[in-house]
């Protein structure tokens, strides 16, 4: 529980006098003794709240704020029970988890897919599933395996083609969820756009998706290859508007070679995988998926992160504040679900956010507070490092977001993001 001492405490005599005016059936001395007794008892209670008698409306507001701050979990849609069920069972197993009332298999699968955790959840839970659920989920897993195999094959062919031409290519974000797979395949390269187009369009017969305004600023291209799906290629820039140029410059130098499904590919080292996750979830989408919670907790508990190194590079990129807020929310989620998380408390931002909320099957960051915090911190860092490339782009985020919102509301189309 949270200890909230009062800002100021009126004297015993004045407080007793106020109470006596409202309840004159006892003498003022009774209320003085009673207050002293409560004060002694309260010292032994960790979660104590003292609301001063400075007006009915003021007291009511303070009491409402106390109850609001005490909420640790706010469920905002009909899938919240499945979000809880999935998160708890991943770490604790089915035996210790309450199945949602009126359990619906299709709703569970929808939550698993939305959170990129279908195959891994089944792998963890398989021995505890009954035959009916196993039979229902088997064809879903088979389709996922086929889709994954084709994606890995495509990644391998594209990687070899880029390397053959002397260009670096990293698979970013996509393989963090292996053996689960998202809707598209994210790549990062230092190749010129004209050569990227030539490789995908001429070599692999891909169809270039019309770029949005933000895609042009951030040099992001989307290619649809019938056999392998959509490849989202980040060309020498990262971030919503390409503002994370410093991180982009270092990404190639911090890639590591791995073999996955018999295919050799390059991925970012663990610290950079976490940084890319922070950029995606807290600077762009303002939400966390169950797979992000799963990945990050396993990274931390597995000792994969060099915290000194992570702090130094993220401060250079101006996103250390975003890293702290992200880790704080992961910690709050872990605490709520009683999940073990071996993280230094100095990395946790106290009392932020007030509660674990979900909407649309994801855990949500407070939009305004988060946006102001992380982007203001980045602007200050960019000023210190004289990063004019980033400074010219960040101020565009708010007006473009407003234009996007109005465009979607009025026309149902989005040409911005």
Short mmCIF file of C-alpha atoms in Angstrom, two decimals:
data_model
loop_
_atom_site.label_atom_id
_atom_site.label_comp_id
_atom_site.label_asym_id
_atom_site.label_seq_id
_atom_site.Cartn_x
_atom_site.Cartn_y
_atom_site.Cartn_z
CA UNK A 1 0.00 0.00 0.00
CA UNK A 2 1.01 3.63 -0.48
CA UNK A 3 1.97 5.87 2.42
CA UNK A 4 0.47 9.34 1.96
CA UNK A 5 1.25 11.69 4.86
CA UNK A 6 -0.78 14.91 4.98
CA UNK A 7 0.76 18.11 3.69
CA UNK A 8 -0.18 19.92 6.86
CA UNK A 9 -2.04 18.95 10.05
CA UNK A 10 -4.11 21.44 11.99
CA UNK A 11 -3.53 21.72 15.70
CA UNK A 12 -5.43 19.39 18.02
CA UNK A 13 -7.45 22.22 19.57
CA UNK A 14 -8.57 23.79 16.28
CA UNK A 15 -9.46 20.40 14.79
CA UNK A 16 -11.37 19.47 17.95
CA UNK A 17 -13.18 22.80 17.82
CA UNK A 18 -14.30 22.14 14.23
CA UNK A 19 -15.58 18.69 15.16
CA UNK A 20 -17.35 20.04 18.25
CA UNK A 21 -19.26 22.52 16.08
CA UNK A 22 -20.57 19.65 13.95
CA UNK A 23 -21.09 17.19 16.82
CA UNK A 24 -21.67 19.07 20.10
CA UNK A 25 -22.85 15.95 22.00
CA UNK A 26 -19.31 15.49 23.38
CA UNK A 27 -16.99 18.10 24.95
CA UNK A 28 -13.97 19.37 22.97
CA UNK A 29 -11.57 17.52 25.29
CA UNK A 30 -13.06 14.20 24.11
CA UNK A 31 -12.19 14.98 20.50
CA UNK A 32 -8.66 16.09 21.45
CA UNK A 33 -8.01 12.77 23.22
CA UNK A 34 -9.60 10.85 20.38
CA UNK A 35 -7.40 12.58 17.79
CA UNK A 36 -4.27 11.86 19.84
CA UNK A 37 -5.27 8.18 20.11
CA UNK A 38 -5.86 7.92 16.34
CA UNK A 39 -2.50 9.58 15.67
CA UNK A 40 -0.74 6.92 17.75
CA UNK A 41 -2.61 4.08 16.02
CA UNK A 42 -1.99 5.54 12.55
CA UNK A 43 1.78 5.48 13.08
CA UNK A 44 1.66 1.67 13.03
CA UNK A 45 -0.39 1.53 9.80
CA UNK A 46 1.56 1.65 6.52
CA UNK A 47 -1.36 2.89 4.41
CA UNK A 48 -2.73 5.83 6.32
CA UNK A 49 -4.56 8.84 4.94
CA UNK A 50 -5.46 11.96 6.93
CA UNK A 51 -7.91 14.33 5.28
CA UNK A 52 -8.03 17.78 6.89
CA UNK A 53 -11.35 19.43 7.66
CA UNK A 54 -11.00 22.37 5.27
CA UNK A 55 -14.42 22.22 3.65
CA UNK A 56 -16.85 19.57 2.42
CA UNK A 57 -15.96 19.86 -1.27
CA UNK A 58 -12.22 19.91 -0.61
CA UNK A 59 -12.46 16.84 1.63
CA UNK A 60 -14.64 15.05 -0.94
CA UNK A 61 -12.13 15.80 -3.71
CA UNK A 62 -9.23 14.49 -1.63
CA UNK A 63 -11.10 11.29 -0.73
CA UNK A 64 -11.99 10.69 -4.39
CA UNK A 65 -8.35 11.20 -5.38
CA UNK A 66 -7.19 8.69 -2.73
CA UNK A 67 -9.58 6.01 -4.02
CA UNK A 68 -8.61 6.74 -7.63
CA UNK A 69 -4.89 6.44 -6.85
CA UNK A 70 -5.45 3.18 -4.98
CA UNK A 71 -6.69 1.45 -8.13
CA UNK A 72 -3.98 -0.86 -9.42
CA UNK A 73 -5.92 -2.33 -12.36
CA UNK A 74 -8.48 -0.66 -14.60
CA UNK A 75 -10.28 -2.90 -17.09
CA UNK A 76 -11.63 -0.94 -20.03
CA UNK A 77 -12.96 -3.48 -22.53
CA UNK A 78 -14.72 -6.84 -22.74
CA UNK A 79 -11.45 -8.70 -23.34
CA UNK A 80 -9.81 -7.56 -20.09
CA UNK A 81 -10.41 -10.91 -18.37
CA UNK A 82 -8.63 -12.66 -21.26
CA UNK A 83 -5.73 -10.21 -21.03
CA UNK A 84 -5.42 -11.08 -17.33
CA UNK A 85 -5.79 -14.79 -18.00
CA UNK A 86 -3.15 -14.82 -20.74
CA UNK A 87 -0.61 -12.74 -18.82
CA UNK A 88 -0.97 -14.69 -15.59
CA UNK A 89 -0.91 -18.11 -17.24
CA UNK A 90 2.26 -17.34 -19.24
CA UNK A 91 4.23 -16.93 -16.03
CA UNK A 92 2.24 -18.97 -13.49
CA UNK A 93 0.65 -21.82 -15.48
CA UNK A 94 -3.02 -22.67 -15.78
CA UNK A 95 -3.26 -24.36 -12.40
CA UNK A 96 -2.94 -21.05 -10.55
CA UNK A 97 -5.10 -18.96 -12.88
CA UNK A 98 -8.84 -18.45 -12.86
CA UNK A 99 -10.46 -19.10 -16.24
CA UNK A 100 -12.62 -16.16 -17.44
CA UNK A 101 -16.32 -16.58 -16.76
CA UNK A 102 -18.25 -17.69 -19.84
CA UNK A 103 -14.96 -18.75 -21.46
CA UNK A 104 -14.94 -18.31 -25.24
CA UNK A 105 -12.16 -19.93 -27.26
CA UNK A 106 -12.41 -17.43 -30.12
CA UNK A 107 -12.00 -14.50 -27.72
CA UNK A 108 -8.88 -16.08 -26.25
CA UNK A 109 -7.36 -16.62 -29.71
CA UNK A 110 -8.19 -13.02 -30.66
CA UNK A 111 -6.30 -11.73 -27.60
CA UNK A 112 -3.35 -14.06 -28.28
CA UNK A 113 -3.09 -12.90 -31.90
CA UNK A 114 -3.48 -9.25 -31.02
CA UNK A 115 -0.61 -9.62 -28.56
CA UNK A 116 1.71 -11.69 -30.82
CA UNK A 117 1.86 -14.55 -28.33
CA UNK A 118 -0.15 -17.39 -29.90
CA UNK A 119 2.56 -20.02 -30.43
CA UNK A 120 4.50 -19.26 -27.27
CA UNK A 121 1.38 -19.37 -25.09
CA UNK A 122 0.48 -22.77 -26.52
CA UNK A 123 4.06 -24.01 -26.00
CA UNK A 124 3.96 -22.99 -22.33
CA UNK A 125 0.42 -24.28 -21.72
CA UNK A 126 0.24 -27.35 -23.96
CA UNK A 127 0.65 -30.01 -21.27
CA UNK A 128 -2.11 -28.37 -19.23
CA UNK A 129 -4.68 -27.98 -22.03
CA UNK A 130 -7.56 -30.41 -22.37
CA UNK A 131 -8.05 -32.40 -25.57
CA UNK A 132 -10.86 -30.16 -26.82
CA UNK A 133 -8.71 -27.03 -26.69
CA UNK A 134 -5.73 -28.88 -28.20
CA UNK A 135 -7.83 -30.01 -31.14
CA UNK A 136 -9.21 -26.50 -31.70
CA UNK A 137 -5.86 -24.75 -31.54
CA UNK A 138 -3.84 -27.28 -33.56
CA UNK A 139 -4.87 -25.93 -37.02
CA UNK A 140 -4.16 -22.37 -35.86
CA UNK A 141 -0.64 -23.31 -34.80
CA UNK A 142 -0.10 -25.21 -38.07
CA UNK A 143 -1.00 -22.09 -40.07
CA UNK A 144 1.34 -19.99 -37.92
CA UNK A 145 4.19 -22.43 -38.53
CA UNK A 146 3.65 -22.28 -42.30
CA UNK A 147 3.53 -18.49 -42.23
CA UNK A 148 6.67 -18.33 -40.10
CA UNK A 149 8.56 -20.75 -42.35
CA UNK A 150 7.74 -18.65 -45.43
CA UNK A 151 8.74 -15.45 -43.63
CA UNK A 152 12.12 -16.86 -42.53
CA UNK A 153 12.73 -18.09 -46.06
CA UNK A 154 11.95 -14.64 -47.44
CA UNK A 155 14.13 -12.91 -44.86
CA UNK A 156 17.01 -15.21 -45.77
CA UNK A 157 16.73 -14.51 -49.51
CA UNK A 158 16.47 -10.75 -49.01
CA UNK A 159 19.42 -10.74 -46.56
CA UNK A 160 21.64 -12.65 -48.97
CA UNK A 161 20.76 -10.29 -51.83
CA UNK A 162 21.60 -7.19 -49.80
CA UNK A 163 24.84 -8.70 -48.50
CA UNK A 164 25.83 -9.77 -52.02
CA UNK A 165 25.55 -6.13 -53.10
CA UNK A 166 27.64 -4.92 -50.16
CA UNK A 167 24.78 -3.54 -48.02
CA UNK A 168 24.01 -4.26 -44.39
CA UNK A 169 20.55 -5.53 -43.44
CA UNK A 170 19.17 -6.10 -39.94
CA UNK A 171 15.90 -7.76 -38.98
CA UNK A 172 14.42 -5.51 -36.27
CA UNK A 173 11.50 -6.23 -33.91
CA UNK A 174 10.10 -9.11 -36.01
CA UNK A 175 12.23 -11.91 -34.54
CA UNK A 176 11.89 -10.64 -30.96
CA UNK A 177 8.64 -12.63 -30.84
CA UNK A 178 9.92 -15.81 -32.50
CA UNK A 179 8.27 -18.30 -33.05
CA UNK A 180 5.38 -15.83 -33.20
CA UNK A 181 5.17 -13.41 -36.10
CA UNK A 182 3.48 -10.06 -36.69
CA UNK A 183 1.68 -8.84 -39.79
CA UNK A 184 4.83 -7.57 -41.49
CA UNK A 185 8.60 -8.08 -41.46
CA UNK A 186 10.63 -5.11 -40.19
CA UNK A 187 14.07 -4.50 -41.69
CA UNK A 188 16.72 -1.81 -41.32
CA UNK A 189 19.38 -1.04 -43.93
CA UNK A 190 21.93 1.60 -44.86
CA UNK A 191 21.35 1.07 -48.60
CA UNK A 192 20.13 4.00 -50.78
CA UNK A 193 16.39 3.98 -51.48
CA UNK A 194 16.94 3.66 -55.22
CA UNK A 195 18.86 0.42 -54.70
CA UNK A 196 16.32 -0.88 -52.19
CA UNK A 197 13.57 -0.32 -54.75
CA UNK A 198 15.62 -2.10 -57.39
CA UNK A 199 16.18 -5.13 -55.16
CA UNK A 200 12.59 -5.54 -54.04
CA UNK A 201 10.75 -4.49 -57.20
CA UNK A 202 13.02 -5.96 -59.86
CA UNK A 203 14.59 -8.91 -58.05
CA UNK A 204 11.66 -10.06 -55.90
CA UNK A 205 8.79 -8.65 -58.00
CA UNK A 206 7.43 -6.78 -54.98
CA UNK A 207 4.70 -4.17 -55.09
CA UNK A 208 5.62 -0.85 -53.43
CA UNK A 209 2.82 0.36 -51.15
CA UNK A 210 2.03 4.10 -51.47
CA UNK A 211 4.10 5.88 -48.79
CA UNK A 212 2.40 8.23 -46.32
CA UNK A 213 3.73 11.69 -45.47
CA UNK A 214 5.44 10.29 -42.35
CA UNK A 215 6.89 7.42 -44.39
CA UNK A 216 8.60 9.91 -46.69
CA UNK A 217 10.08 11.86 -43.77
CA UNK A 218 11.31 8.73 -42.03
CA UNK A 219 12.42 7.00 -45.25
CA UNK A 220 10.25 3.98 -44.63
CA UNK A 221 9.14 1.74 -47.50
CA UNK A 222 6.57 -1.06 -47.54
CA UNK A 223 6.94 -3.82 -50.14
CA UNK A 224 4.37 -6.55 -50.67
CA UNK A 225 5.77 -9.86 -51.94
CA UNK A 226 3.01 -12.35 -52.66
CA UNK A 227 5.01 -15.34 -51.45
CA UNK A 228 6.34 -13.84 -48.22
CA UNK A 229 4.09 -11.01 -47.06
CA UNK A 230 4.90 -7.34 -46.42
CA UNK A 231 8.43 -6.07 -45.73
CA UNK A 232 8.63 -2.76 -43.85
CA UNK A 233 12.08 -1.34 -44.60
CA UNK A 234 13.61 1.50 -42.57
CA UNK A 235 16.20 3.25 -44.71
CA UNK A 236 18.97 4.83 -42.59
CA UNK A 237 16.45 6.48 -40.23
CA UNK A 238 14.32 5.47 -37.26
CA UNK A 239 11.49 7.08 -35.35
CA UNK A 240 8.03 8.33 -36.20
CA UNK A 241 9.43 11.08 -38.44
CA UNK A 242 13.00 9.83 -38.83
CA UNK A 243 14.12 11.86 -35.82
CA UNK A 244 16.18 9.08 -34.23
CA UNK A 245 19.10 9.52 -36.61
CA UNK A 246 21.82 8.92 -33.98
CA UNK A 247 20.41 5.55 -32.99
CA UNK A 248 20.02 4.67 -36.67
CA UNK A 249 23.68 5.47 -37.36
CA UNK A 250 24.79 3.08 -34.59
CA UNK A 251 22.36 0.27 -35.31
CA UNK A 252 24.41 -1.47 -38.01
CA UNK A 253 27.51 -1.40 -35.78
CA UNK A 254 25.54 -3.12 -33.02
CA UNK A 255 24.14 -6.01 -34.99
CA UNK A 256 24.85 -9.67 -34.26
CA UNK A 257 24.59 -12.67 -36.56
CA UNK A 258 22.23 -15.48 -35.60
CA UNK A 259 20.90 -18.58 -37.29
CA UNK A 260 17.16 -19.13 -37.14
CA UNK A 261 15.28 -21.87 -38.95
CA UNK A 262 18.49 -22.74 -40.76
CA UNK A 263 18.81 -19.19 -42.12
CA UNK A 264 21.61 -16.76 -41.16
CA UNK A 265 20.36 -13.24 -40.41
CA UNK A 266 21.51 -10.17 -38.48
CA UNK A 267 19.60 -8.72 -35.51
CA UNK A 268 20.38 -5.90 -33.01
CA UNK A 269 22.17 -6.79 -29.77
CA UNK A 270 19.90 -7.08 -26.67
CA UNK A 271 20.22 -3.45 -25.49
CA UNK A 272 19.25 -2.18 -28.93
CA UNK A 273 16.33 -4.59 -29.14
CA UNK A 274 15.03 -3.05 -25.92
CA UNK A 275 15.59 0.48 -27.25
CA UNK A 276 13.68 -0.31 -30.46
CA UNK A 277 10.86 -1.76 -28.38
CA UNK A 278 10.72 1.46 -26.33
CA UNK A 279 10.62 3.57 -29.50
CA UNK A 280 7.79 1.49 -30.92
CA UNK A 281 5.65 1.12 -27.82
CA UNK A 282 6.11 4.37 -25.87
CA UNK A 283 7.04 6.94 -28.53
CA UNK A 284 4.63 5.77 -31.19
CA UNK A 285 1.82 3.47 -30.04
CA UNK A 286 1.63 4.41 -26.33
CA UNK A 287 0.76 0.85 -25.37
CA UNK A 288 2.40 -2.40 -24.33
CA UNK A 289 1.42 -5.82 -25.64
CA UNK A 290 1.57 -9.02 -23.63
CA UNK A 291 4.46 -10.19 -25.82
CA UNK A 292 6.42 -7.04 -24.85
CA UNK A 293 5.89 -7.83 -21.17
CA UNK A 294 6.95 -11.44 -21.78
CA UNK A 295 10.03 -10.50 -23.83
CA UNK A 296 11.25 -7.74 -21.53
CA UNK A 297 10.82 -9.71 -18.30
CA UNK A 298 12.68 -12.67 -19.81
CA UNK A 299 15.44 -10.36 -21.07
CA UNK A 300 15.86 -8.77 -17.64
CA UNK A 301 15.61 -11.95 -15.58
CA UNK A 302 17.94 -13.69 -18.03
CA UNK A 303 20.64 -11.09 -17.39
CA UNK A 304 20.83 -10.07 -21.06
CA UNK A 305 20.96 -6.32 -20.45
CA UNK A 306 24.11 -4.33 -19.65
CA UNK A 307 22.40 -1.53 -17.71
CA UNK A 308 25.35 0.88 -17.66
CA UNK A 309 25.76 0.55 -21.41
CA UNK A 310 21.99 0.89 -21.97
CA UNK A 311 21.87 4.07 -19.89
CA UNK A 312 24.84 5.65 -21.67
CA UNK A 313 23.61 5.02 -25.21
CA UNK A 314 19.96 5.88 -24.52
CA UNK A 315 21.03 9.19 -22.94
CA UNK A 316 23.04 9.93 -26.06
CA UNK A 317 19.94 9.28 -28.18
CA UNK A 318 17.72 11.33 -25.85
CA UNK A 319 15.40 8.43 -24.98
CA UNK A 320 16.55 7.50 -21.46
CA UNK A 321 13.38 9.00 -20.01
CA UNK A 322 11.33 6.80 -22.33
CA UNK A 323 13.30 3.75 -21.23
CA UNK A 324 12.62 4.53 -17.56
CA UNK A 325 8.89 5.03 -18.13
CA UNK A 326 8.68 1.79 -20.13
CA UNK A 327 10.52 -0.20 -17.46
CA UNK A 328 8.35 1.35 -14.75
CA UNK A 329 5.20 0.18 -16.48
CA UNK A 330 6.62 -3.31 -17.02
CA UNK A 331 7.43 -3.37 -13.29
CA UNK A 332 3.92 -2.24 -12.38
CA UNK A 333 2.41 -4.97 -14.58
CA UNK A 334 4.76 -7.57 -13.08
CA UNK A 335 3.86 -6.49 -9.53
CA UNK A 336 0.14 -6.65 -10.25
CA UNK A 337 0.36 -10.20 -11.62
CA UNK A 338 2.91 -11.32 -8.98
CA UNK A 339 5.56 -11.96 -11.65
CA UNK A 340 9.18 -12.10 -10.56
CA UNK A 341 11.22 -9.23 -12.05
CA UNK A 342 14.86 -8.83 -11.04
CA UNK A 343 15.36 -5.14 -11.71
CA UNK A 344 17.15 -2.41 -9.79
CA UNK A 345 14.66 -0.10 -8.09
CA UNK A 346 16.69 2.92 -9.21
CA UNK A 347 15.38 2.25 -12.73
CA UNK A 348 11.76 2.63 -11.64
CA UNK A 349 9.92 5.94 -11.82
CA UNK A 350 7.92 6.08 -8.60
CA UNK A 351 4.12 6.24 -8.70
CA UNK A 352 3.96 6.25 -12.50
CA UNK A 353 1.54 5.48 -13.93
CA UNK A 354 -1.20 5.35 -11.30
CA UNK A 355 -2.70 2.05 -12.50
CA UNK A 356 -2.43 -0.77 -15.00
CA UNK A 357 -5.01 0.01 -17.69
CA UNK A 358 -5.97 -1.83 -20.82
CA UNK A 359 -7.90 -0.93 -23.95
CA UNK A 360 -8.23 -2.81 -27.22
CA UNK A 361 -6.46 -5.81 -25.62
CA UNK A 362 -3.24 -3.87 -24.88
CA UNK A 363 -1.88 -2.23 -21.72
CA UNK A 364 -2.13 1.52 -22.26
CA UNK A 365 0.26 4.36 -21.44
CA UNK A 366 -1.32 7.69 -20.36
CA UNK A 367 -1.17 9.46 -23.73
CA UNK A 368 -0.75 13.15 -22.81
CA UNK A 369 1.53 12.62 -19.81
CA UNK A 370 3.71 10.12 -21.65
CA UNK A 371 3.98 12.20 -24.81
CA UNK A 372 4.91 15.36 -22.93
CA UNK A 373 7.47 13.52 -20.80
CA UNK A 374 9.36 11.60 -23.45
CA UNK A 375 9.33 14.16 -26.25
CA UNK A 376 10.22 17.11 -24.02
CA UNK A 377 13.11 15.10 -22.60
CA UNK A 378 14.28 14.25 -26.11
CA UNK A 379 14.10 17.90 -27.22
CA UNK A 380 16.30 18.94 -24.28
CA UNK A 381 18.79 16.19 -25.14
CA UNK A 382 18.84 17.18 -28.81
CA UNK A 383 19.56 20.79 -27.86
CA UNK A 384 22.47 19.69 -25.65
CA UNK A 385 23.88 17.47 -28.43
CA UNK A 386 23.10 20.05 -31.16
CA UNK A 387 21.08 17.42 -33.03
CA UNK A 388 19.29 19.78 -35.43
CA UNK A 389 18.12 16.90 -37.61
CA UNK A 390 15.92 15.65 -34.77
CA UNK A 391 14.96 19.13 -33.53
CA UNK A 392 13.42 20.06 -36.90
CA UNK A 393 11.24 16.93 -36.90
CA UNK A 394 9.92 16.51 -33.35
CA UNK A 395 7.78 19.72 -33.37
CA UNK A 396 5.86 18.21 -36.30
CA UNK A 397 4.52 15.32 -34.21
CA UNK A 398 1.66 17.23 -32.55
CA UNK A 399 0.27 19.08 -35.62
CA UNK A 400 0.55 15.95 -37.78
CA UNK A 401 -1.24 13.93 -35.10
CA UNK A 402 -4.08 16.47 -35.07
CA UNK A 403 -4.32 16.41 -38.87
CA UNK A 404 -4.34 12.62 -38.77
CA UNK A 405 -7.11 12.59 -36.16
CA UNK A 406 -9.30 15.01 -38.11
CA UNK A 407 -8.65 13.19 -41.39
CA UNK A 408 -9.67 9.83 -39.96
CA UNK A 409 -12.76 11.28 -38.30
CA UNK A 410 -13.93 13.16 -41.40
CA UNK A 411 -12.91 10.88 -44.25
CA UNK A 412 -11.98 7.59 -42.61
CA UNK A 413 -8.63 7.71 -44.43
CA UNK A 414 -5.11 8.27 -43.12
CA UNK A 415 -2.48 9.83 -45.33
CA UNK A 416 -0.23 11.01 -42.48
CA UNK A 417 1.03 8.02 -40.53
#
